[in-house]
Coordinates of C-alpha atoms in Angstrom, one line a residue:
M1 CA 0.0 0.0 0.0
V2 CA 1.3 3.4 -1.0
R3 CA 1.0 6.2 1.6
T4 CA -0.5 9.5 0.6
D5 CA 1.0 12.9 1.4
S6 CA -1.5 13.4 4.1
N7 CA 0.3 10.7 6.1
I8 CA 3.7 12.6 6.0
P9 CA 4.6 15.0 8.8
K10 CA 5.0 18.5 7.5
L11 CA 8.5 19.6 8.5
P12 CA 9.1 23.3 8.9
L13 CA 10.7 25.1 6.0
T14 CA 14.2 26.3 6.8
D15 CA 15.5 29.6 5.5
T16 CA 19.1 29.8 4.4
S17 CA 21.3 32.8 5.1
D18 CA 20.3 34.6 2.0
G19 CA 16.6 34.2 2.8
I20 CA 15.8 31.7 0.1
T21 CA 13.9 28.7 1.4
T22 CA 15.7 25.4 1.1
I23 CA 15.1 24.2 -2.4
G24 CA 15.0 20.5 -1.5
Q25 CA 12.3 21.1 1.1
K26 CA 10.2 23.3 -1.2
A27 CA 10.6 20.8 -4.1
Y28 CA 9.1 18.0 -1.9
F29 CA 6.5 19.8 0.2
E30 CA 5.2 22.4 -2.3
G31 CA 5.0 20.2 -5.3
W32 CA 7.6 21.5 -7.7
V33 CA 8.6 18.1 -8.8
G34 CA 6.3 16.1 -11.0
F35 CA 2.8 17.0 -12.1
A36 CA 0.4 19.2 -10.2
S37 CA -2.5 16.8 -10.7
L38 CA -0.5 14.0 -9.0
H39 CA 1.0 16.1 -6.1
K40 CA -1.5 14.7 -3.6
S41 CA -1.3 11.1 -4.7
V42 CA 2.4 10.5 -5.3
N43 CA 4.7 10.0 -2.3
C44 CA 8.3 10.8 -3.1
S45 CA 9.6 9.2 0.1
E46 CA 7.7 6.0 -0.6
A47 CA 9.1 5.9 -4.2
L48 CA 12.7 6.3 -2.9
T49 CA 12.5 3.8 -0.1
R50 CA 10.4 1.2 -2.0
P51 CA 11.4 1.3 -5.7
K52 CA 9.1 -1.5 -6.5
S53 CA 6.2 0.8 -5.9
N54 CA 7.3 3.2 -8.7
F55 CA 5.3 1.3 -11.3
L56 CA 2.1 2.5 -9.6
Y57 CA 2.8 6.0 -10.8
S58 CA 3.9 5.4 -14.4
T59 CA 0.4 5.1 -15.9
A60 CA -1.0 8.0 -13.9
V61 CA 0.7 10.8 -15.9
P62 CA -1.6 12.1 -18.7
R63 CA -0.1 12.8 -22.1
L64 CA -1.6 15.5 -24.3
T65 CA -1.7 15.6 -28.1
A66 CA -0.3 18.7 -29.9
A67 CA -3.9 19.8 -30.7
E68 CA -4.8 19.6 -27.0
I69 CA -1.7 21.6 -26.1
V70 CA -2.6 24.3 -28.7
K71 CA -6.1 24.5 -27.2
S72 CA -4.7 24.8 -23.7
C73 CA -2.4 27.7 -24.7
Q74 CA -5.2 29.5 -26.6
K75 CA -7.5 29.2 -23.6
S76 CA -5.1 30.7 -21.0
C77 CA -1.4 31.0 -21.1
E78 CA -1.3 31.5 -17.3
T79 CA -3.2 28.3 -16.7
F80 CA -1.0 26.4 -19.2
R81 CA 2.2 27.5 -17.5
Q82 CA 0.8 26.6 -14.0
N83 CA -0.4 23.2 -15.1
Y84 CA 2.9 22.3 -16.7
G85 CA 4.8 23.6 -13.7
F86 CA 6.7 26.5 -15.4
E87 CA 6.0 28.8 -12.5
R88 CA 6.9 26.5 -9.6
Y89 CA 10.4 27.8 -8.9
P90 CA 11.6 30.5 -6.5
K91 CA 12.7 34.0 -7.5
V92 CA 15.7 34.5 -9.7
T93 CA 18.9 35.0 -7.8
K94 CA 21.4 37.8 -8.6
E95 CA 23.8 35.2 -9.9
E96 CA 21.3 33.8 -12.2
H97 CA 20.1 37.2 -13.4
H98 CA 23.6 38.2 -14.4
F99 CA 24.4 34.9 -16.1
P100 CA 21.5 34.0 -18.5
I101 CA 22.0 30.9 -20.7
A102 CA 20.6 30.3 -24.2
F103 CA 19.2 26.9 -25.1
I104 CA 18.5 25.3 -28.5
I105 CA 16.1 22.4 -28.7
L106 CA 15.7 20.5 -32.0
F107 CA 12.9 18.0 -32.2
H108 CA 10.7 16.2 -34.7
T109 CA 8.1 14.4 -32.5
S110 CA 6.4 14.1 -29.1
L111 CA 5.6 17.7 -28.2
D112 CA 4.6 16.8 -24.6
Q113 CA 8.0 15.2 -24.1
V114 CA 9.7 18.4 -25.4
L115 CA 7.6 20.4 -22.9
F116 CA 8.8 18.2 -20.0
L117 CA 12.4 18.9 -21.1
L118 CA 11.7 22.6 -21.4
R119 CA 10.0 22.7 -18.0
A120 CA 13.0 20.9 -16.4
I121 CA 15.5 23.5 -17.7
Y122 CA 13.3 26.6 -17.7
R123 CA 14.2 29.8 -15.9
P124 CA 12.8 33.2 -16.7
Q125 CA 16.2 34.9 -17.2
N126 CA 17.3 32.4 -19.9
V127 CA 16.2 32.2 -23.6
Y128 CA 15.1 29.2 -25.5
C129 CA 15.1 28.7 -29.3
L130 CA 13.0 25.8 -30.5
T131 CA 13.6 24.4 -34.0
V132 CA 11.3 21.8 -35.6
D133 CA 12.4 19.4 -38.2
L134 CA 10.3 20.2 -41.3
N135 CA 9.9 16.5 -41.9
A136 CA 7.6 16.5 -38.8
K137 CA 3.9 16.8 -38.9
R138 CA 2.4 20.3 -39.3
E139 CA 0.5 20.0 -36.0
L140 CA 3.8 19.8 -34.2
L141 CA 4.9 23.2 -35.5
E142 CA 1.4 24.6 -34.7
G143 CA 1.7 23.2 -31.2
I144 CA 5.2 24.7 -30.4
S145 CA 4.2 28.0 -31.9
A146 CA 1.2 28.2 -29.5
V147 CA 3.5 27.2 -26.6
S148 CA 6.1 29.9 -27.5
S149 CA 3.4 32.6 -27.6
C150 CA 2.9 32.0 -23.8
F151 CA 6.5 33.0 -22.9
H152 CA 8.6 36.1 -23.3
N153 CA 11.8 34.1 -23.6
V154 CA 10.8 31.1 -25.8
F155 CA 10.6 31.3 -29.5
V156 CA 10.6 29.2 -32.7
A157 CA 13.6 29.6 -35.0
S158 CA 12.9 32.0 -37.9
K159 CA 14.3 29.4 -40.4
L160 CA 13.6 25.7 -40.2
E161 CA 15.3 22.8 -41.9
R162 CA 14.5 19.4 -43.2
V163 CA 17.0 17.6 -41.0
V164 CA 19.0 14.6 -42.0
Y165 CA 20.3 13.4 -38.7
A166 CA 24.1 13.1 -38.4
G167 CA 24.1 15.2 -41.6
F168 CA 25.0 18.9 -42.3
S169 CA 21.4 20.0 -42.1
R170 CA 21.5 19.1 -38.4
L171 CA 24.3 21.7 -37.9
V172 CA 22.5 24.3 -40.1
A173 CA 19.4 24.0 -37.9
D174 CA 21.5 25.0 -34.9
L175 CA 23.1 27.8 -36.8
H176 CA 19.7 29.3 -37.6
C177 CA 18.9 29.4 -33.9
M178 CA 22.3 30.9 -33.0
E179 CA 21.7 33.7 -35.5
D180 CA 18.3 34.4 -33.9
L181 CA 19.8 34.2 -30.4
L182 CA 22.5 36.8 -31.3
A183 CA 19.7 39.2 -32.2
H184 CA 17.7 38.5 -29.0
P185 CA 17.7 41.2 -26.3
I186 CA 18.5 38.7 -23.5
P187 CA 22.4 39.0 -23.1
W188 CA 23.0 35.2 -22.8
K189 CA 26.5 34.0 -21.9
Y190 CA 26.6 30.5 -23.3
V191 CA 24.4 28.4 -25.6
I192 CA 23.6 24.7 -25.0
N193 CA 22.0 22.6 -27.8
L194 CA 19.8 19.7 -26.9
P195 CA 17.7 17.1 -28.7
G196 CA 14.0 17.2 -27.9
Q197 CA 14.0 13.6 -26.7
Q198 CA 16.7 14.3 -24.1
F199 CA 14.0 14.0 -21.4
P200 CA 13.7 11.7 -19.5
L201 CA 17.4 12.2 -18.8
K202 CA 19.4 9.0 -18.9

C-alpha cells in the first residue's frame, strides 16, 4: 500500500542565510517536482524507499496531443504555465540574473516530451530557441508556436530545416537558432543545444 502525502509529517521550512527557502524542502513539500495533478497522490519518500512501488505512478501521468496543447495555450497561457509547472520555482537570484543561458532544442516528434524537457531547464532569465524538423507533422509546428506565444523568452527559429540526422542540415538548424539568439535582447553567456528527446534524462 502506498501512503499519501497526508500521512507525511509536514516539516518546517528552513530559511538559508540569503533568505531563500531550502530548495530541496520546497521541491518536496510544495509540489515543484512532477505533475500538479499528482501532487496529492504521489509520495516521493515511498518511491525512494520502496522502488518496486514506482510502477504505480507510471500510468497516472496524462499525455496530451499537440492539438490539446494548442487548445490549452489558446484558452489561457497562465493556466497552461501553471499546469505544466513552469511557475513553480523561486525568484531568480542575482547570480542567475547576471548569467543567462541560451538553449537550442531541436525536435521532430512528441511535443509533450519536449515540454517536459523545457520545464526541467526553464528559468525566466534564460532564452530558448525551438527548432522543428520540417519533416515533422504540421501539428507539431502549430503546437510549439502556440507554446512559445505564452512565454517572453521562448521562440521558434525564424528558419527551419528538413533535417538529415548526423548530416550537415543538423548543424544548419542549430546555426539558424544561433543567428536568432544573437539578435535576441537577452544577453546570454553560453548556448547549449539539446535534442527534444533528451527527457527523461538517462
